mmCIF file of C-alpha atoms in Angstrom:
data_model
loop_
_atom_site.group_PDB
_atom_site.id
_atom_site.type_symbol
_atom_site.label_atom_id
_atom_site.label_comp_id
_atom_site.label_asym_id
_atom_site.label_seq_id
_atom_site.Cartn_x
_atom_site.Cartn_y
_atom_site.Cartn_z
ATOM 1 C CA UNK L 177 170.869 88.628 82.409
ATOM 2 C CA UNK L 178 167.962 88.470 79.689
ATOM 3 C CA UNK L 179 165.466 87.856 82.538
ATOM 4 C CA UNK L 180 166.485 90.870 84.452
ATOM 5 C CA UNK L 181 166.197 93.089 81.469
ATOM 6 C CA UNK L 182 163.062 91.725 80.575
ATOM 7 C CA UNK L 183 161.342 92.360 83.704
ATOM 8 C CA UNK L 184 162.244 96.185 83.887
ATOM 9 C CA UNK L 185 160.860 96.052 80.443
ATOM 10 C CA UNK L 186 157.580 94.635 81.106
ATOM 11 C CA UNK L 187 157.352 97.039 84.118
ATOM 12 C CA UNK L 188 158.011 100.382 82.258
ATOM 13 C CA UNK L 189 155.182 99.457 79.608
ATOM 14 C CA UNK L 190 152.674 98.751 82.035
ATOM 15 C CA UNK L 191 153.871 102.489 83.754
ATOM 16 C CA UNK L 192 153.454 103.807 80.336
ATOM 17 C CA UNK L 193 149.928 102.515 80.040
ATOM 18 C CA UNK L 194 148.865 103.877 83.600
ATOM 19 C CA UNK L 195 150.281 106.966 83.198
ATOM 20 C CA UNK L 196 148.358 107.600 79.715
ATOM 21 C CA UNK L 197 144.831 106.616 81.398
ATOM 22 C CA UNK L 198 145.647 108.919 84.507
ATOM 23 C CA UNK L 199 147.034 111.574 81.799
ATOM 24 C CA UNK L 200 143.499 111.058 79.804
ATOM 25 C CA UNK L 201 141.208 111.123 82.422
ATOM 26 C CA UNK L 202 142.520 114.335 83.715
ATOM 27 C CA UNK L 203 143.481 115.817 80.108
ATOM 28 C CA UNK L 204 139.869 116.337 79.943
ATOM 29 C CA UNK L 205 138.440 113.215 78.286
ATOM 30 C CA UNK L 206 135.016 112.636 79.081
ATOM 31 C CA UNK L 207 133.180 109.402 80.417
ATOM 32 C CA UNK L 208 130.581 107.258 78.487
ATOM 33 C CA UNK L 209 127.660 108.531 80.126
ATOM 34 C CA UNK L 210 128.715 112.429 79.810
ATOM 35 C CA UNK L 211 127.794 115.301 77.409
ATOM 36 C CA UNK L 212 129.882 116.068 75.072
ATOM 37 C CA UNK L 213 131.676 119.268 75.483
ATOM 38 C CA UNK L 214 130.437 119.350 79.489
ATOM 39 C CA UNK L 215 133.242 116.746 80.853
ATOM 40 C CA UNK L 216 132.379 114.678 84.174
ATOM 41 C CA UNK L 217 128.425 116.160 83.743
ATOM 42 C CA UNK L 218 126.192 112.604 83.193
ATOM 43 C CA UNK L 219 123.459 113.178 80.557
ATOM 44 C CA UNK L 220 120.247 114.053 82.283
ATOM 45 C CA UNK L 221 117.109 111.607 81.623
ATOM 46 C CA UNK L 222 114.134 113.011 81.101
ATOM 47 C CA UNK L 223 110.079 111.037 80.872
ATOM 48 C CA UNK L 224 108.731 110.529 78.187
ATOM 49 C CA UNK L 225 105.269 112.147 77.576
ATOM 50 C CA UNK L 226 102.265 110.003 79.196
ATOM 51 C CA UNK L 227 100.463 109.846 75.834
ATOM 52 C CA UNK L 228 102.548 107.551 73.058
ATOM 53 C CA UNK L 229 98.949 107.592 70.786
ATOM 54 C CA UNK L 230 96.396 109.917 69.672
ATOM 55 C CA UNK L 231 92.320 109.262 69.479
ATOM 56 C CA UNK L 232 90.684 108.434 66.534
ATOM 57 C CA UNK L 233 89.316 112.238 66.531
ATOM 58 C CA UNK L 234 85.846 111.658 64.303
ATOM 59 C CA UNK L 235 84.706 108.914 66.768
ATOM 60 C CA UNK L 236 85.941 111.152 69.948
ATOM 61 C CA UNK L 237 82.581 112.726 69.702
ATOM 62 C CA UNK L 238 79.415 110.589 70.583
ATOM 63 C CA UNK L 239 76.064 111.164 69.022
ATOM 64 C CA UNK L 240 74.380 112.850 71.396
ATOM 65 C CA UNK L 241 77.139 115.423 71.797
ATOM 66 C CA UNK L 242 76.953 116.040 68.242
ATOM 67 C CA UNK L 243 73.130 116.475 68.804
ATOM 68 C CA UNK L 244 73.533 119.225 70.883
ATOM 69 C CA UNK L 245 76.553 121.146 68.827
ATOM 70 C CA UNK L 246 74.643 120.242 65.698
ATOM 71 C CA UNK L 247 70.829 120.830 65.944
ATOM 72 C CA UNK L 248 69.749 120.475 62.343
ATOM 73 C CA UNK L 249 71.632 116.731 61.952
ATOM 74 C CA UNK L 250 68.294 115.214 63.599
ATOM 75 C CA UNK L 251 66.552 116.852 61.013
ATOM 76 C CA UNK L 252 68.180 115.228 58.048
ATOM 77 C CA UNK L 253 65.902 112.980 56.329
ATOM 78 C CA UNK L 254 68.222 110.937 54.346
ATOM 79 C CA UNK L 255 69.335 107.915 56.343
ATOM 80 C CA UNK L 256 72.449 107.601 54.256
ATOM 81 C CA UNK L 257 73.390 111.643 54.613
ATOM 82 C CA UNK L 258 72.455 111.700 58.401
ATOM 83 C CA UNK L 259 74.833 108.838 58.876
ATOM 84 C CA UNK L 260 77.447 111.173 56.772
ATOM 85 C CA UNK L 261 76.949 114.156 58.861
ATOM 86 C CA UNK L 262 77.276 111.822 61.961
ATOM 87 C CA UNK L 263 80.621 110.334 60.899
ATOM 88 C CA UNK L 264 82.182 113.379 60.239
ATOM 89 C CA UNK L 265 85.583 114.024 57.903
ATOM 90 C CA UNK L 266 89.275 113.447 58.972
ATOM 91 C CA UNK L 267 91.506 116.137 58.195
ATOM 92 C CA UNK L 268 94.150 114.941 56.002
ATOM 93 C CA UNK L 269 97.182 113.794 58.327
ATOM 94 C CA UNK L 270 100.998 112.248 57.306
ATOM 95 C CA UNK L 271 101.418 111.305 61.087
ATOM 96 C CA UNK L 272 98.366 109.780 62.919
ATOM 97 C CA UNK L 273 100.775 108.979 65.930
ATOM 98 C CA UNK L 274 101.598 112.719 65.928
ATOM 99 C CA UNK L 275 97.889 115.295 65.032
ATOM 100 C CA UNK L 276 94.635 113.740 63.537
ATOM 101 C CA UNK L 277 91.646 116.075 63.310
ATOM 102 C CA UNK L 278 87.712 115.586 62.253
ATOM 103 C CA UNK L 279 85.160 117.948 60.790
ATOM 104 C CA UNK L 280 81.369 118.188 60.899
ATOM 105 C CA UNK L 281 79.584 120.489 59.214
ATOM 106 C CA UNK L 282 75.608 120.510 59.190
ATOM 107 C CA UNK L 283 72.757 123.026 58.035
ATOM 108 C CA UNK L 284 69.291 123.347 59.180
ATOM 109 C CA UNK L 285 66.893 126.172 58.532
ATOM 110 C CA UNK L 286 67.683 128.497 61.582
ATOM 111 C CA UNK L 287 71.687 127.966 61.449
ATOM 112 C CA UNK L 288 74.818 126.317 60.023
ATOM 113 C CA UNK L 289 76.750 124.674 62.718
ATOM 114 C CA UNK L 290 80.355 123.721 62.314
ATOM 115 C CA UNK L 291 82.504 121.847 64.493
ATOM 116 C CA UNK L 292 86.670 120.869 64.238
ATOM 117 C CA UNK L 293 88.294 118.866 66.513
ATOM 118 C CA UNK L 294 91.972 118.523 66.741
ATOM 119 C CA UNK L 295 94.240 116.497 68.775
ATOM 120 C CA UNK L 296 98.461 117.151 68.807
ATOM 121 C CA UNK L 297 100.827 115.052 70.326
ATOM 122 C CA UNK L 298 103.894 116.521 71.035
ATOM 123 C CA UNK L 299 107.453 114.873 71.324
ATOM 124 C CA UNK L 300 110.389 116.706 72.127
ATOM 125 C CA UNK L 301 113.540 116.281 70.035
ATOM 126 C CA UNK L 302 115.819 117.561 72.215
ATOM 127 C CA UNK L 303 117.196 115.309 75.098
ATOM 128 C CA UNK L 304 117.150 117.679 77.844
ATOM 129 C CA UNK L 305 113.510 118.549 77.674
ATOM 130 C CA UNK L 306 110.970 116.094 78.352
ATOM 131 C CA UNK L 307 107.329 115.984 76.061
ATOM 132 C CA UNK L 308 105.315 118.022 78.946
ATOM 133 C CA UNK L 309 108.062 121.061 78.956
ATOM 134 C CA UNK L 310 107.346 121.042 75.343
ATOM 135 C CA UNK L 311 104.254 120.545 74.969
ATOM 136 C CA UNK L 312 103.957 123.225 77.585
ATOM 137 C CA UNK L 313 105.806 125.629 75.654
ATOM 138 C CA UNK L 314 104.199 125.334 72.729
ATOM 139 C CA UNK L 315 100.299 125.939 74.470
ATOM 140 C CA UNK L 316 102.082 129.154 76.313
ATOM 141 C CA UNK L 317 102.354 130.724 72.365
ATOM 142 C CA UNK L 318 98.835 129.228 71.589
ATOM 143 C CA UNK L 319 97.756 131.152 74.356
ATOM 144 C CA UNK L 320 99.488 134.159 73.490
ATOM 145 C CA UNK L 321 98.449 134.027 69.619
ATOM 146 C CA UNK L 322 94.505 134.095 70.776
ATOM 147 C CA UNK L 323 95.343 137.343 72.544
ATOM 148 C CA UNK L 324 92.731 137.075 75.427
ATOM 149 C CA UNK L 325 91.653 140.198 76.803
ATOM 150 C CA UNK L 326 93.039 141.464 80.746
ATOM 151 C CA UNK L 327 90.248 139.342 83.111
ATOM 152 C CA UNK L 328 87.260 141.685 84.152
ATOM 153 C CA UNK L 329 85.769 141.564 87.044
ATOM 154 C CA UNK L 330 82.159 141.490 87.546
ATOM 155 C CA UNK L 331 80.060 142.748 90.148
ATOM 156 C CA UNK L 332 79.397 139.389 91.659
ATOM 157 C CA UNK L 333 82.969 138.474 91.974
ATOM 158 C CA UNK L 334 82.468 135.601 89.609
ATOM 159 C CA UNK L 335 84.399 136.941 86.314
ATOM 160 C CA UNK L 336 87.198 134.218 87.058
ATOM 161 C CA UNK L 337 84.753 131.547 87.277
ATOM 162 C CA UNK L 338 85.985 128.402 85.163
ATOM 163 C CA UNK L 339 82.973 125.645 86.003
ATOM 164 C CA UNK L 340 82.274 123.464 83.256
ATOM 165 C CA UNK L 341 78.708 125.120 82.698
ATOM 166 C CA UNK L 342 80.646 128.783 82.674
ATOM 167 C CA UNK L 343 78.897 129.805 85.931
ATOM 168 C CA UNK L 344 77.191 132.422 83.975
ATOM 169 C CA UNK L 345 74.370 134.466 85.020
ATOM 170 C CA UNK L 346 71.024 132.880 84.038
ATOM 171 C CA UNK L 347 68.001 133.978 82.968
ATOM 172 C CA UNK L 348 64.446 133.608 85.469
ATOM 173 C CA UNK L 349 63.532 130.781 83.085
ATOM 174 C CA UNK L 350 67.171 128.775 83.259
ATOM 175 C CA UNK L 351 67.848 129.730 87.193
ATOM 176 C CA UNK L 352 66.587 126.142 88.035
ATOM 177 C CA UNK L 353 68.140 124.074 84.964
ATOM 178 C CA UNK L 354 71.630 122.583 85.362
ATOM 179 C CA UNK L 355 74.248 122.742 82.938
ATOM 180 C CA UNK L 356 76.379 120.503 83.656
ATOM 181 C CA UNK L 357 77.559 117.091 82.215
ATOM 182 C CA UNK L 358 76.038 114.456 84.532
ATOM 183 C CA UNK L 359 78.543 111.201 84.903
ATOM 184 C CA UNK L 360 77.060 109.759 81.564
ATOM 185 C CA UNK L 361 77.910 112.940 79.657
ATOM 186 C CA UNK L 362 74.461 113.946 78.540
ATOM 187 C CA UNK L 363 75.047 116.653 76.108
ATOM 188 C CA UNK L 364 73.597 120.269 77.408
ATOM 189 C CA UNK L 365 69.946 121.151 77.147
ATOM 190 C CA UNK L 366 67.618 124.125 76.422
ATOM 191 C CA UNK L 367 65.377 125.135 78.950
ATOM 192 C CA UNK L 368 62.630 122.477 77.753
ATOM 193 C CA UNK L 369 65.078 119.727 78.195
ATOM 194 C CA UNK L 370 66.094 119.067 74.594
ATOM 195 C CA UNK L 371 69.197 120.115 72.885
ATOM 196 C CA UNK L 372 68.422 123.895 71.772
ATOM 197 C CA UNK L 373 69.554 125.799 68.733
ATOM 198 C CA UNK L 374 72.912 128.348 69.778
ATOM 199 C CA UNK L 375 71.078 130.743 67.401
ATOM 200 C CA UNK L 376 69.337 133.834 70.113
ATOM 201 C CA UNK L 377 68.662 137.493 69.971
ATOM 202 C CA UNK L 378 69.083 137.889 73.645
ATOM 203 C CA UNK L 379 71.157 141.240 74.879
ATOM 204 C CA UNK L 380 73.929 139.240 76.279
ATOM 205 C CA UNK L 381 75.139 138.788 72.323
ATOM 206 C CA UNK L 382 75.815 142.048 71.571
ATOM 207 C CA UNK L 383 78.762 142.137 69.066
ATOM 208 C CA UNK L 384 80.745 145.040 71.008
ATOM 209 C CA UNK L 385 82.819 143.635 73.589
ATOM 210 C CA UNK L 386 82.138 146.015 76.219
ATOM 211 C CA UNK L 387 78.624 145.002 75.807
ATOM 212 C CA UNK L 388 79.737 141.190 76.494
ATOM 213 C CA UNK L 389 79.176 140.151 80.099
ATOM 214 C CA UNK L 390 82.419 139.046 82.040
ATOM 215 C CA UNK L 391 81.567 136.043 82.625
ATOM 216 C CA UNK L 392 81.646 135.030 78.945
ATOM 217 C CA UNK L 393 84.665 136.960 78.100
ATOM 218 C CA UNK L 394 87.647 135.049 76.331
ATOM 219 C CA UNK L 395 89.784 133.836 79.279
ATOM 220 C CA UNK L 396 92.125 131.181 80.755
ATOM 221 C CA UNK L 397 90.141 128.127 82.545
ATOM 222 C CA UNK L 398 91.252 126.057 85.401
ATOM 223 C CA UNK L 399 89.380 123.262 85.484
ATOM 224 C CA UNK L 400 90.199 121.750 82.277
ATOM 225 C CA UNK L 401 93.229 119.292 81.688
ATOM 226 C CA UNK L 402 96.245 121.036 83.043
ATOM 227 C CA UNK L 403 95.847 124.595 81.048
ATOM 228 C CA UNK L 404 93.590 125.263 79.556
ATOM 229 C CA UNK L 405 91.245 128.893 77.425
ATOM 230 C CA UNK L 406 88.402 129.932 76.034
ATOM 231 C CA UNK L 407 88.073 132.370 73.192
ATOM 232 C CA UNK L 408 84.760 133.988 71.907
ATOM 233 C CA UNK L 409 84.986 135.909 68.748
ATOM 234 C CA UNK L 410 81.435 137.522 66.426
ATOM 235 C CA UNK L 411 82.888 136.630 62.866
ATOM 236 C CA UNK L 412 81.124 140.062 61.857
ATOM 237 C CA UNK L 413 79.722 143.323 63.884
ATOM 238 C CA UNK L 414 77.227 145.469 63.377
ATOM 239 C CA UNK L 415 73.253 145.320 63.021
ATOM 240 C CA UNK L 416 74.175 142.489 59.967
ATOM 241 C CA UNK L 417 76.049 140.009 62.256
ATOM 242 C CA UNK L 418 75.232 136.414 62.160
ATOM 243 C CA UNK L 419 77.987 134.280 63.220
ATOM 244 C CA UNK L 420 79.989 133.569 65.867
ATOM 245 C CA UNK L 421 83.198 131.023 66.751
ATOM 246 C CA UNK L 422 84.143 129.609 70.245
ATOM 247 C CA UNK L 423 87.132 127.877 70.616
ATOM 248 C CA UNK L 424 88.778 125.890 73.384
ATOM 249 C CA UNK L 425 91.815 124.800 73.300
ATOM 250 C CA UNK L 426 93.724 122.341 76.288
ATOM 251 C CA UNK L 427 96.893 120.800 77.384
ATOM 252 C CA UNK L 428 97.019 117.235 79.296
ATOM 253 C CA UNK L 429 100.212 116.074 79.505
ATOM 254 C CA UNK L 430 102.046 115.951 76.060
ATOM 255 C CA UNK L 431 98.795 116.275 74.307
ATOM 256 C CA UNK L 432 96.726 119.454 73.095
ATOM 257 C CA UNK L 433 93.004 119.502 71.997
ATOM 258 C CA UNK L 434 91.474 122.350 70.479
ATOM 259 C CA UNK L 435 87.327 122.469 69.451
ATOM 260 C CA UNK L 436 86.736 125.363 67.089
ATOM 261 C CA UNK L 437 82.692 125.549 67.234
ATOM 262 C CA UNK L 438 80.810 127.796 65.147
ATOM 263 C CA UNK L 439 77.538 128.912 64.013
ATOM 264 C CA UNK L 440 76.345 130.775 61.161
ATOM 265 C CA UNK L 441 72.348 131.929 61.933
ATOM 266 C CA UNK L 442 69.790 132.189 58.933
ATOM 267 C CA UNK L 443 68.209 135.305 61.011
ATOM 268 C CA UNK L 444 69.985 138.644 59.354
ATOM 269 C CA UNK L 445 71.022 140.541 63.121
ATOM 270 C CA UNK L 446 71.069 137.861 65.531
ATOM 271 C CA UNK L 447 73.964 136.832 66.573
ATOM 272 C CA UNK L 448 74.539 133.231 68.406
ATOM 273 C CA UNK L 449 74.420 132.985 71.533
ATOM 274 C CA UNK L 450 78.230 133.368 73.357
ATOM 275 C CA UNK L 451 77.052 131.649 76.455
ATOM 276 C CA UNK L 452 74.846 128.644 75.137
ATOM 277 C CA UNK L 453 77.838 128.190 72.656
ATOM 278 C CA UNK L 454 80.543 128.542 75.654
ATOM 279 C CA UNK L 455 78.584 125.921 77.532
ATOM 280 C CA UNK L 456 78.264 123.278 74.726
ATOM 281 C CA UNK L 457 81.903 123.825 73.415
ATOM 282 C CA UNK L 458 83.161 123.112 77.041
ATOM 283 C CA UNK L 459 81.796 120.382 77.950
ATOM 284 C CA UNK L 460 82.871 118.389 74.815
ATOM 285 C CA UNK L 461 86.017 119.291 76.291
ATOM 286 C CA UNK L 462 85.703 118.120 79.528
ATOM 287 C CA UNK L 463 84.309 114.707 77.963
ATOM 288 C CA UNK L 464 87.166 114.553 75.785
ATOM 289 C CA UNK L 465 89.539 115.080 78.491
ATOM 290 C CA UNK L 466 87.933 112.676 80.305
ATOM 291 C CA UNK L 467 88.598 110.427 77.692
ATOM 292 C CA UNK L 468 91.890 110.762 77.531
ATOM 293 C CA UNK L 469 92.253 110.399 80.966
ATOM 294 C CA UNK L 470 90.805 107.387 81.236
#
């Protein structure tokens, strides 16, 4: 008699324990590998960015780049300053892993040339979206913070033209010279084959923008990582304006570059030259893209 009531026993407790599972399961309790709050949906797995580290940004920039963006630092005497000017400064940075940046800054007795370089590497916090989609979101308001002008179009049909050299119209003297980076990365040239000074009073640098040609207008670029823009602004107008700042700014992946170059001319009235400076700013980008590439 205590067997057979024992057995019944044993059999309603393991009912008990099936029943509260099944009950569970489809009360709404959620599995292991589910969001919270979304039962029976698995957490979705997103990739990581393809960049984990950043550059070290002051020796992203070889010497004979910094020849061409920097025409007076050949001209500095001083072995020990030259070597200064070459190295360049690091911005101050709590997270090398995350932005590191590097400054040069050199004077010579037609300009003063400066030059930032900043790299970002950006990791997404939220599970759902991956490094790219962020990193992507965050260029979009870049781009909309420079504020680049409606795209004009030029009479040649080449306003949209994103080469690395800018595809710009050319003077008589320049129509043979190319612009572009060989595969060594040979910094750009004047038109007697050595690296020329940005500073020019040519017509194309007038400080009004209708007077800028299209081809040099601030714009979006596609040839350069996967998004990438050019901006062009005259710090100053007027007959007195003497400087001028080109920036261009990228996206690769998870990580965004921007080059602010700019140049400051001795001559009261003349202006730097928008396409020279264009041409050199871009192709440190393309070498540093390269670079990152690779």
């Amino acid at each position: 008699m205590q067997r057979k009531a024992y057995v019944p026993g044993v059999a309603a407790l393991l009912a008990a324990l099936l029943a509260g599972c099944t009950g569970g399961a489809e009360g709404g309790a959620t599995a292991d590998d589910s969001n919270p709050g979304q039962p029976g949906v698995a957490t979705e797995t997103v990739e990581p960015g393809k960049y984990r580290t950043l550059p070290e940004p002051c020796g992203a920039v070889g010497d004979k780049m910094l020849d061409a963006l920097l025409p007076g630092i050949e001209e500095i005497t001083d072995e020990e300053q030259r070597e200064k000017a070459y190295a360049g400064e690091p911005t101050l940075a709590y997270d090398t892993d995350r932005k590191v940046g590097c400054r040069w800054k050199v004077e010579s007795a037609e300009a003063t040339d400066h030059l930032f370089v900043d790299f970002e590497r950006v990791v997404s916090y939220d599970g759902a979206v991956s490094d790219d989609s962020e990193a992507e979101q965050l260029f979009a308001q870049q781009v909309e913070a420079a504020d680049l002008p409606e795209p004009v179009a030029s009479g040649s049909g080449s306003a949209a033209s994103d080469s690395p050299s800018g595809s710009s119209s050319l003077s008589a003297g320049e129509a043979g010279e190319s612009t572009d980076a060989g595969p060594s990365g040979e910094p750009p040239t004047g038109a007697g084959g050595t690296p020329s000074s940005s500073a020019s009073a040519s017509s194309s640098t007038g400080a009004s923008p209708d007077e800028t040609p299209a081809e040099v207008q601030p714009r979006l670029l596609d040839d350069l990582g996967d998004e990438a823009f050019v901006d062009d602004e005259p710090g100053n107008s007027g007959p007195t304006a003497t400087r001028r700042t080109v920036t261009v700014a990228f996206r690769t992946s998870n990580v965004m570059v921007t080059i602010e170059y700019a140049e400051q001319s001795a001559t009261l009235g003349v202006v730097p030259d928008s396409e020279e400076m264009q041409d050199k700013a871009r192709k440190l980008a393309s070498q540093l893209a390269d670079s990152l590439s690779g």
